[in-house]
C-alpha cells in the first residue's frame, strides 16, 4: 500500500487466494490504489505513512488473508504488541477488581487511540472512528453521554474579539462560564481567562493583580482581561516540534491534545501567557461535565497535554457566542466575524480607538481592547 | 475494498460513523446557516439566570430611529411585558401632580424606586414620565415613546452611548454572533432610576500566580 491510499484511509483489500490472478499487483489494492507499485517484502512505503498508519487490526486482516503481501516491520510490531497488550490486559482484568468486560474495552479503546495519527491528516473515516472511541471512553471513564464533534471551520468566517475596558468590573463571570463550558481541571483550578485589577493610570499588566479576592469594582482601579488572542501570526504554532497545534481557517488556534507531547515550547513561546499545561489528569465532577464537546475544543483532555482558550470552538462554529462573551453581565465582550462588514466587531474596529497588546512583536492578535 | 462479510465491530463502527456524519458533519449542506441550535444549557452554565441564553421566547421589537452597523436593522428586547405593574393606567387613571424630588415618604407605591439619576442636576420623575399618560415615556418635545423604545429617551443625553450601542460597542447582544441581532435595551442593564454599577463579590481567581513576576 502506498502513502496516498493509506492517507485516503482505504482499507487494504484482503485478497483471498482465488482472486490473486485478477490482482496483478498482488498488493491487495485491487488494481486501483497502489499506483502499480504493489508491496513486496522489502517495501516499507505503506508502513512509513506515519500519521496514516492503520490500526493494528487492519494489519492483521491484511496479513491473514494475503500472505504474499508481507508485513513491514512496523506493522508486525504493532500486531505483536497488540497481541501482547490484549493478553496482558486480559490477564490484568482477570486479576484486577475492576469489571473485566468494561476494563478490557477501555484498554482496547485506549490502545487504538494510542496508534491514531494527527487529526489534520486523518481521513473522514478515521475521524469518525476516533470520535466514536472518545465518546465511548467518556462514557466508561466519567459516565457522561458526550457528543464529540469534529466539524471544520465555517466558510467565510474569521473570528475576532473586542474587550471594552470601561465595562469590565472584575466580576469574573466570564471565568466561571469558561471553566464550566470547557471542562477545565478543577483540581488545579485551571482558568484560561485572567482578569487583572489595575490601578488607574497603570498600563503595565505585570503591575496588576490577577488574584484579587475582594469586592469589585474597587475604587481607583480598572479591570482588564486576557486569554488566548488567536494570533494571526502565532509564535506557539511556529515552535511546536510535532505539529500538534495549528491555526484553523476560521482563525482559531487549536491543539490536537492526543498528538501533543507536552514539551511546553508553545507555553514558553506565547507572549501573553495564554497556554496552560495539565500537570495532572484533569478532574471534573461528572455532573459538571459539559457533554457538548468538540475534538479540538472542550473534550476531556489527557494529562500532559497543553490547552488554551479556543474561542469556544464547539459553540462559535454553530453561531453561538463564546461562553465568556455570553456570560459577561456588562456587555464588555464583543465577538463576531471579522469578514462580515456589518458585524459589531468590525464596527468597533472602525469606530472606536482600539489597541492590542505587544503590537511590536508582530503576532497580530485577533483580540482588541477599547474604552467607551 | 472492504470485507465481503463485515465483522460485527466493523458494522458497529460504520453505524456509529454514519450517525456521526448525520449528526456531526455541518459544513456545506447546512439548511439554515443562520439558525443557532438550541442546546439545553447544563445547569452549571446558568451563570446569570436573568440573561436569556437563546432567542426562543424572547419578545423583541425592531429598533426605531437607530440602525446597526452598515445600516442593518436590529431588534431590541421588549421591556413592556417585564414591568410588573404595567399598564400604568390601571392605577394612574387620573393625571397626577408631578412630585418634585421623588421623596419616598410621600408615595403610596413605588417606594422601591430610588432616584439616583442626576437628581441633583434637575432630573425628576417628570423628566421621563408624562404624568398625564403614564403608559408611555415622554421625550422633551412631548412625543410619547413606548417603554420598549426607552433608548430614544436615554439618547437625549446619552447620545454617544446610544450610538455605540447601535453599532455594537456598548450593551449586550443575546443569542449568538450570527443571525438575527437582538440586543438588550438600555433598561435591560441599567436601572433608569439608579443606574450605578453594582458592587459584587467576584468569582474565584487563579490559584497559581501567572503574572510576569510570579510566573
XYZ file of C-alpha atoms in Angstrom:
587
model
C 0.000 0.000 0.000
C 1.388 3.356 -0.874
C 1.237 6.576 1.125
C -1.563 8.047 -0.955
C -4.087 5.309 -0.452
C -3.175 4.954 3.190
C -3.685 8.694 3.627
C -7.037 8.321 1.941
C -7.843 5.688 4.505
C -8.603 2.932 2.059
C -8.773 -0.384 3.797
C -6.397 -2.700 2.031
C -8.292 -5.352 0.148
C -7.635 -8.708 1.818
C -7.274 -10.626 -1.426
C -8.355 -14.245 -0.994
C -6.136 -16.715 -2.884
C -8.649 -17.387 -5.674
C -8.654 -13.705 -6.620
C -4.899 -13.453 -6.831
C -4.863 -13.988 -10.581
C -7.175 -10.994 -11.064
C -4.854 -8.867 -8.960
C -1.717 -8.326 -10.996
C -0.109 -6.170 -8.345
C -0.583 -8.756 -5.633
C -0.780 -5.922 -3.201
C -4.391 -6.237 -2.254
C -5.331 -2.897 -3.800
C -7.496 -4.437 -6.491
C -5.511 -2.616 -9.142
C -6.647 0.854 -8.211
C -4.935 2.062 -5.148
C -1.259 1.488 -5.084
C -0.047 3.063 -8.264
C 1.106 -0.249 -9.526
C 3.942 -0.461 -7.131
C 2.361 -3.176 -5.070
C 4.002 -4.380 -1.908
C 6.813 -6.766 -1.643
C 8.621 -7.907 1.400
C 11.091 -5.062 1.131
C 8.664 -2.186 0.685
C 8.036 -0.091 3.707
C 6.151 2.573 1.778
C 2.890 1.777 3.435
C 4.348 1.419 6.867
C 6.130 4.781 6.686
C 2.871 6.630 6.212
C 3.449 7.718 9.768
C 0.378 9.691 10.618
C -1.828 7.465 8.478
C -0.741 4.158 9.973
C -3.753 1.871 10.201
C -4.950 0.327 13.434
C -3.292 -2.920 14.246
C -6.381 -4.944 13.492
C -6.328 -3.914 9.827
C -2.743 -5.062 9.566
C -3.799 -8.404 10.964
C -6.546 -8.612 8.314
C -4.015 -7.993 5.597
C -1.565 -10.487 6.950
C -4.164 -13.175 7.461
C -5.736 -13.002 4.030
C -2.862 -12.152 1.755
C 0.289 -13.860 2.888
C 2.116 -12.721 -0.217
C 1.660 -9.038 0.710
C 4.046 -9.385 3.616
C 4.231 -7.257 6.700
C 6.511 -4.336 7.265
C 8.439 -4.256 10.472
C 6.200 -1.558 11.887
C 3.038 -3.475 11.132
C 4.459 -6.668 12.533
C 5.477 -4.890 15.710
C 2.016 -3.367 16.009
C 0.394 -6.757 15.617
C 2.679 -8.397 18.140
C 2.379 -5.596 20.644
C -1.357 -5.645 20.142
C -1.484 -9.325 20.875
C 0.711 -8.908 23.932
C -1.314 -5.923 25.040
C -4.607 -7.733 24.691
C -3.391 -10.768 26.574
C -1.782 -8.606 29.235
C -4.906 -6.573 29.683
C -6.955 -9.726 29.831
C -4.643 -11.121 32.494
C -4.805 -7.859 34.370
C -8.554 -7.665 34.022
C -8.876 -11.146 35.392
C -6.717 -10.327 38.378
C -7.898 -6.758 38.981
C -11.020 -5.877 40.915
C -12.398 -3.789 38.014
C -15.143 -5.372 35.956
C -13.473 -7.432 33.272
C -15.568 -6.534 30.254
C -15.556 -2.749 30.567
C -11.953 -2.681 31.738
C -10.921 -4.673 28.673
C -12.983 -2.491 26.394
C -11.422 0.597 27.883
C -7.942 -0.803 27.398
C -8.666 -1.733 23.809
C -10.094 1.694 23.058
C -7.120 3.385 24.672
C -4.821 1.102 22.681
C -6.436 2.083 19.407
C -6.386 5.731 20.409
C -2.663 5.465 21.042
C -1.981 4.488 17.439
C -4.037 7.147 15.754
C -2.448 9.971 13.823
C -2.581 13.728 13.803
C -6.139 14.966 13.430
C -5.278 17.044 10.402
C -4.015 14.038 8.489
C -6.894 11.728 9.343
C -9.360 10.615 6.738
C -13.037 11.153 7.426
C -13.346 7.502 8.436
C -10.528 7.788 10.908
C -12.024 10.932 12.359
C -15.384 9.261 12.852
C -13.672 6.322 14.444
C -11.710 8.376 16.908
C -14.741 10.485 17.798
C -16.697 7.302 18.452
C -13.897 5.903 20.574
C -13.595 9.097 22.563
C -17.326 9.234 23.163
C -17.289 5.660 24.405
C -14.282 6.391 26.593
C -16.066 9.399 28.057
C -18.896 7.107 28.975
C -16.631 4.496 30.507
C -14.382 6.892 32.349
C -16.848 9.515 33.532
C -20.300 8.097 32.962
C -21.100 11.034 30.670
C -23.052 10.731 27.434
C -20.710 13.004 25.498
C -21.288 14.145 21.931
C -17.958 14.999 20.393
C -17.921 16.767 17.041
C -15.076 17.250 14.648
C -16.590 19.772 12.279
C -14.317 22.157 10.482
C -14.405 25.902 10.098
C -17.498 27.544 8.692
C -16.523 29.002 5.318
C -16.297 32.765 5.224
C -15.599 33.245 8.908
C -12.614 34.735 10.687
C -13.292 35.305 14.360
C -12.352 38.457 16.204
C -12.890 39.660 19.734
C -13.121 43.087 21.323
C -12.925 43.915 25.021
C -14.365 47.105 26.462
C -12.151 48.093 29.384
C -14.650 50.665 30.621
C -17.290 47.993 31.023
C -15.308 45.290 32.783
C -15.892 45.438 36.512
C -13.897 42.385 37.522
C -16.849 40.172 38.306
C -15.137 37.156 36.675
C -18.438 35.805 35.383
C -16.510 35.081 32.198
C -14.028 32.928 34.086
C -16.769 30.940 35.742
C -18.597 30.372 32.465
C -15.391 29.381 30.679
C -14.480 26.791 33.287
C -17.958 25.298 33.173
C -18.175 25.266 29.387
C -14.716 23.889 28.651
C -14.405 21.102 31.222
C -11.287 22.502 32.796
C -9.446 20.720 35.560
C -10.933 21.605 38.918
C -8.045 20.219 40.927
C -5.530 22.751 39.625
C -8.230 25.418 39.219
C -7.363 25.736 35.538
C -8.548 29.015 34.055
C -7.941 30.267 30.523
C -9.044 33.807 31.279
C -7.150 36.134 33.568
C -8.778 39.320 34.818
C -6.297 41.886 36.027
C -7.061 44.553 38.588
C -5.048 47.599 37.632
C -4.607 50.907 39.387
C -5.986 53.805 37.422
C -3.230 55.109 35.192
C -1.218 51.880 35.197
C -0.931 50.189 31.810
C 1.631 47.506 32.604
C -0.224 44.262 33.295
C 2.732 42.924 35.246
C 1.978 45.573 37.866
C -1.586 44.404 38.151
C -3.046 41.597 40.159
C -4.991 38.698 38.719
C -5.606 37.153 42.143
C -7.810 39.824 43.670
C -10.394 38.406 46.030
C -12.275 41.408 47.331
C -15.480 43.088 46.250
C -15.356 44.623 42.835
C -15.164 47.107 41.279
C -12.705 48.573 43.764
C -12.304 52.312 43.994
C -9.437 53.701 41.931
C -8.973 50.577 39.842
C -9.959 49.297 36.466
C -10.202 45.752 35.157
C -8.863 44.166 32.021
C -8.928 40.556 30.894
C -6.633 38.406 28.773
C -6.918 34.963 27.231
C -5.609 33.358 24.076
C -5.771 36.004 21.385
C -5.766 33.507 18.465
C -2.946 35.442 16.848
C -2.867 35.590 13.077
C 0.888 35.083 13.283
C 1.106 32.749 16.258
C 4.535 32.029 17.731
C 3.132 29.000 19.555
C 2.356 27.305 16.255
C 5.828 28.028 14.925
C 7.653 26.377 17.803
C 5.642 23.196 18.180
C 8.096 20.409 17.320
C 5.444 17.866 16.395
C 2.766 19.912 14.671
C 0.206 19.387 17.403
C -1.063 22.943 17.245
C -2.114 24.907 14.212
C -4.390 27.670 13.055
C -7.715 26.702 11.576
C -9.180 28.561 8.575
C -11.556 30.484 10.835
C -8.605 31.864 12.754
C -8.819 29.735 15.873
C -5.505 28.257 17.014
C -6.245 24.723 18.109
C -4.408 21.846 19.737
C -4.684 18.133 18.985
C -4.429 17.090 22.628
C -3.565 13.490 21.788
C -0.772 14.466 19.421
C 0.746 16.956 21.881
C 3.837 15.574 23.612
C 3.733 18.064 26.444
C 7.082 19.742 25.824
C 5.532 23.163 26.622
C 7.514 25.019 23.972
C 4.277 26.697 22.973
C 3.684 27.731 26.559
C 7.107 29.354 26.572
C 6.667 30.956 23.179
C 3.338 32.638 23.877
C 3.999 36.287 24.764
C 0.652 36.538 26.530
C 0.887 33.506 28.839
C -2.234 32.091 27.237
C -1.283 28.419 27.274
C -1.942 26.031 30.150
C -0.338 22.688 30.866
C -2.049 19.734 32.511
C 0.324 18.631 35.260
C -2.250 16.146 36.480
C -5.080 14.200 34.929
C -7.893 16.735 34.652
C -10.643 16.112 37.153
C -14.165 17.366 36.620
C -17.139 16.158 38.647
C -19.295 14.044 36.359
C -22.383 16.196 36.888
C -20.453 19.298 35.836
C -19.015 17.881 32.624
C -20.336 19.681 29.580
C -21.347 16.857 27.213
C -21.452 19.041 24.100
C -17.861 18.745 23.005
C -15.509 19.278 20.100
C -12.397 17.270 19.366
C -10.294 20.436 19.147
C -12.115 22.204 21.937
C -13.605 21.198 25.231
C -13.389 17.421 25.250
C -11.753 15.916 28.313
C -8.040 16.420 27.878
C -5.320 13.977 28.857
C -2.629 14.600 31.398
C 0.491 16.051 29.849
C -1.246 17.998 27.102
C -1.303 21.735 26.609
C -4.620 23.504 26.297
C -5.923 27.057 25.984
C -8.870 29.165 25.048
C -10.266 28.146 21.670
C -12.908 30.880 21.379
C -15.259 28.042 22.372
C -14.894 26.302 19.022
C -17.742 23.961 19.940
C -20.084 26.964 20.244
C -18.799 29.508 17.758
C -18.868 27.141 14.802
C -22.589 26.799 15.469
C -23.209 30.526 15.538
C -23.222 30.899 19.294
C -21.048 33.280 21.257
C -18.164 32.010 23.356
C -19.203 31.286 26.930
C -17.268 34.287 28.249
C -18.943 36.736 25.867
C -22.339 35.307 26.638
C -21.854 35.388 30.392
C -20.486 38.902 30.756
C -23.229 40.849 32.523
C -21.926 44.264 31.494
C -21.507 43.546 27.798
C -17.757 44.171 27.901
C -17.037 41.365 25.450
C -17.835 41.598 21.785
C -17.372 38.667 19.452
C -18.009 38.261 15.783
C -16.897 37.544 12.263
C -14.205 39.893 11.007
C -15.124 39.063 7.414
C -18.670 40.365 7.828
C -18.561 44.118 7.147
C -21.787 44.597 9.107
C -20.676 42.814 12.236
C -20.325 44.544 15.569
C -16.663 43.606 15.822
C -15.995 45.427 12.575
C -17.955 48.455 13.781
C -15.847 48.543 16.935
C -12.600 48.328 14.966
C -13.715 51.074 12.630
C -15.287 53.465 15.129
C -13.505 53.050 18.457
C -9.888 53.624 19.344
C -8.660 50.071 19.673
C -5.269 48.715 20.671
C -3.650 45.306 21.077
C -1.001 44.065 23.438
C 2.638 43.730 22.429
C 1.928 45.049 18.955
C 5.681 45.312 18.345
C 6.081 41.524 18.371
C 4.091 41.149 15.167
C 1.912 38.348 16.495
C -1.214 40.042 15.084
C -3.585 39.038 17.881
C -7.268 38.983 17.000
C -8.274 40.498 20.341
C -8.664 44.259 20.556
C -9.175 46.494 23.576
C -11.020 49.774 23.688
C -12.719 52.161 26.074
C -16.012 53.952 25.983
C -12.234 -2.731 -0.992
C -13.972 -3.943 2.134
C -14.506 -7.379 3.641
C -17.445 -9.064 1.874
C -18.810 -10.080 5.275
C -18.137 -7.239 7.684
C -17.360 -8.125 11.242
C -19.817 -7.030 13.934
C -17.295 -4.469 15.187
C -16.969 -3.061 11.725
C -20.739 -2.842 11.416
C -20.969 -1.063 14.747
C -18.170 1.213 13.695
C -19.899 2.050 10.410
C -23.229 2.618 12.146
C -21.594 4.997 14.576
C -19.688 6.645 11.780
C -22.769 7.178 9.641
C -24.737 8.517 12.567
C -21.842 10.834 13.364
C -21.834 12.030 9.754
C -25.518 12.790 10.011
C -25.287 14.413 13.387
C -21.858 15.934 13.352
C -20.978 16.983 9.835
C -22.108 20.510 9.472
C -20.311 22.468 6.874
C -21.508 22.810 3.316
C -25.022 21.459 3.255
C -26.415 23.310 6.261
C -30.044 24.128 5.572
C -30.345 27.295 7.640
C -26.923 28.780 8.131
C -28.245 31.486 10.411
C -30.057 29.252 12.844
C -28.460 28.821 16.222
C -29.077 25.307 17.556
C -30.835 25.082 20.851
C -28.603 23.207 23.210
C -30.227 22.627 26.539
C -27.956 24.535 28.890
C -26.207 22.480 31.522
C -27.046 23.622 34.998
C -23.505 24.833 35.576
C -23.818 27.240 32.677
C -26.618 29.260 34.201
C -24.221 31.874 35.411
C -26.731 34.654 35.402
C -30.198 33.252 35.060
C -31.632 36.644 34.195
C -29.641 36.828 30.948
C -31.529 34.954 28.243
C -29.282 32.367 26.620
C -31.167 31.881 23.394
C -33.608 33.831 21.312
C -36.527 31.473 21.659
C -39.354 33.012 23.624
C -37.703 36.417 23.811
C -40.149 39.091 22.736
C -38.484 41.839 20.785
C -39.245 44.922 18.760
C -37.474 46.365 15.776
C -35.223 49.244 16.732
C -36.784 52.535 15.752
C -34.784 55.516 14.619
C -31.402 53.819 15.002
C -29.608 51.465 12.690
C -26.929 48.891 13.287
C -23.549 48.591 11.557
C -23.787 49.340 7.876
C -27.369 50.473 8.276
C -28.552 46.991 9.181
C -31.691 46.566 11.232
C -31.623 45.046 14.671
C -34.113 44.158 17.368
C -34.391 45.253 20.955
C -35.663 43.042 23.746
C -39.082 44.278 24.735
C -39.492 45.736 28.186
C -43.210 46.365 28.434
C -44.040 42.819 29.346
C -41.344 42.729 32.009
C -42.720 45.607 34.016
C -44.726 44.109 36.832
C -47.260 46.876 37.333
C -47.931 47.548 33.669
C -50.015 49.111 32.183
C -49.650 52.055 34.496
C -53.114 53.409 33.772
C -54.578 50.621 35.858
C -53.670 52.766 38.846
C -52.931 56.101 37.257
C -56.251 56.793 35.660
C -56.158 60.431 36.652
C -53.425 62.941 35.836
C -51.093 63.346 38.790
C -49.468 66.446 40.097
C -45.806 65.994 39.420
C -43.993 65.228 42.650
C -40.724 67.060 42.543
C -37.736 65.475 44.261
C -39.121 61.993 44.479
C -39.497 61.930 48.273
C -40.158 58.321 49.129
C -42.283 59.028 52.171
C -44.887 60.857 50.125
C -45.516 57.957 47.787
C -48.296 55.433 48.105
C -46.487 52.989 45.824
C -43.134 52.566 44.031
C -41.275 53.063 47.273
C -38.520 50.878 45.862
C -37.715 53.477 43.243
C -34.750 55.495 44.412
C -33.871 58.466 42.255
C -30.115 58.402 41.836
C -30.056 59.547 38.244
C -28.801 63.117 38.046
C -31.336 64.025 40.711
C -29.105 66.850 41.912
C -28.952 68.411 38.482
C -32.617 68.672 37.886
C -33.871 65.280 36.747
C -37.148 64.348 38.358
C -39.861 61.833 37.636
C -41.336 64.260 35.149
C -38.157 64.257 33.062
C -39.041 60.919 31.544
C -42.617 60.221 32.608
C -45.672 62.055 31.445
C -47.950 62.269 34.423
C -50.991 62.712 32.218
C -50.303 59.444 30.393
C -48.316 57.026 32.423
C -48.251 54.131 29.975
C -45.541 55.768 27.943
C -42.321 57.627 28.436
C -42.041 61.134 27.105
C -39.401 62.923 25.108
C -38.597 66.569 25.843
C -40.536 67.628 22.768
C -43.645 65.927 24.063
C -43.564 62.870 21.845
C -44.627 59.724 23.665
C -42.405 56.676 23.479
C -43.115 53.077 24.460
C -41.067 51.503 27.241
C -39.760 49.169 24.558
C -38.067 52.098 22.891
C -36.698 53.734 26.017
C -33.349 54.191 24.244
C -34.856 57.166 22.477
C -35.300 58.835 25.851
C -31.832 57.893 27.044
C -30.355 59.177 23.790
C -31.459 62.719 24.625
C -28.499 62.964 26.987
C -26.517 59.787 26.335
C -26.332 60.045 22.576
C -22.769 58.741 22.477
C -23.677 55.628 24.383
C -26.725 55.024 22.207
C -24.620 55.459 19.071
C -22.135 52.922 20.444
C -24.989 50.666 21.466
C -26.467 50.675 17.977
C -23.070 49.892 16.488
C -22.281 47.127 18.925
C -19.585 48.648 21.140
C -21.933 49.162 24.064
C -24.549 46.942 25.552
C -25.344 43.274 25.393
C -26.290 41.150 22.434
C -28.124 37.947 23.212
C -28.330 34.863 21.058
C -25.141 34.410 19.089
C -22.785 36.256 16.814
C -24.688 35.153 13.719
C -28.224 35.575 12.564
C -30.811 37.958 13.930
C -29.224 40.656 16.049
C -31.152 41.091 19.283
C -29.766 43.399 21.936
C -30.890 44.311 25.399
C -32.470 47.710 25.774
C -30.775 50.338 27.918
C -33.058 49.464 30.782
C -32.208 45.804 30.323
C -28.896 46.517 32.059
C -29.269 49.932 33.676
C -31.884 50.725 36.254
C -33.104 54.026 34.853
C -33.795 55.432 38.314
C -30.457 54.472 39.878
C -28.011 53.356 37.191
C -24.987 52.750 39.399
C -22.663 49.801 38.916
C -23.414 47.049 41.388
C -20.587 46.038 43.690
C -20.320 42.271 43.803
C -18.013 39.603 45.098
C -16.064 38.226 42.143
C -15.818 34.576 41.269
C -12.710 32.672 42.157
C -9.408 33.736 40.646
C -6.443 31.595 39.634
C -4.534 29.588 42.230
C -1.144 29.931 40.616
C 0.120 33.459 40.058
C 0.662 33.745 36.327
C 1.692 37.354 36.026
C 5.163 38.151 34.811
C 6.732 38.394 38.237
C 5.242 35.370 39.919
C 5.087 33.160 36.837
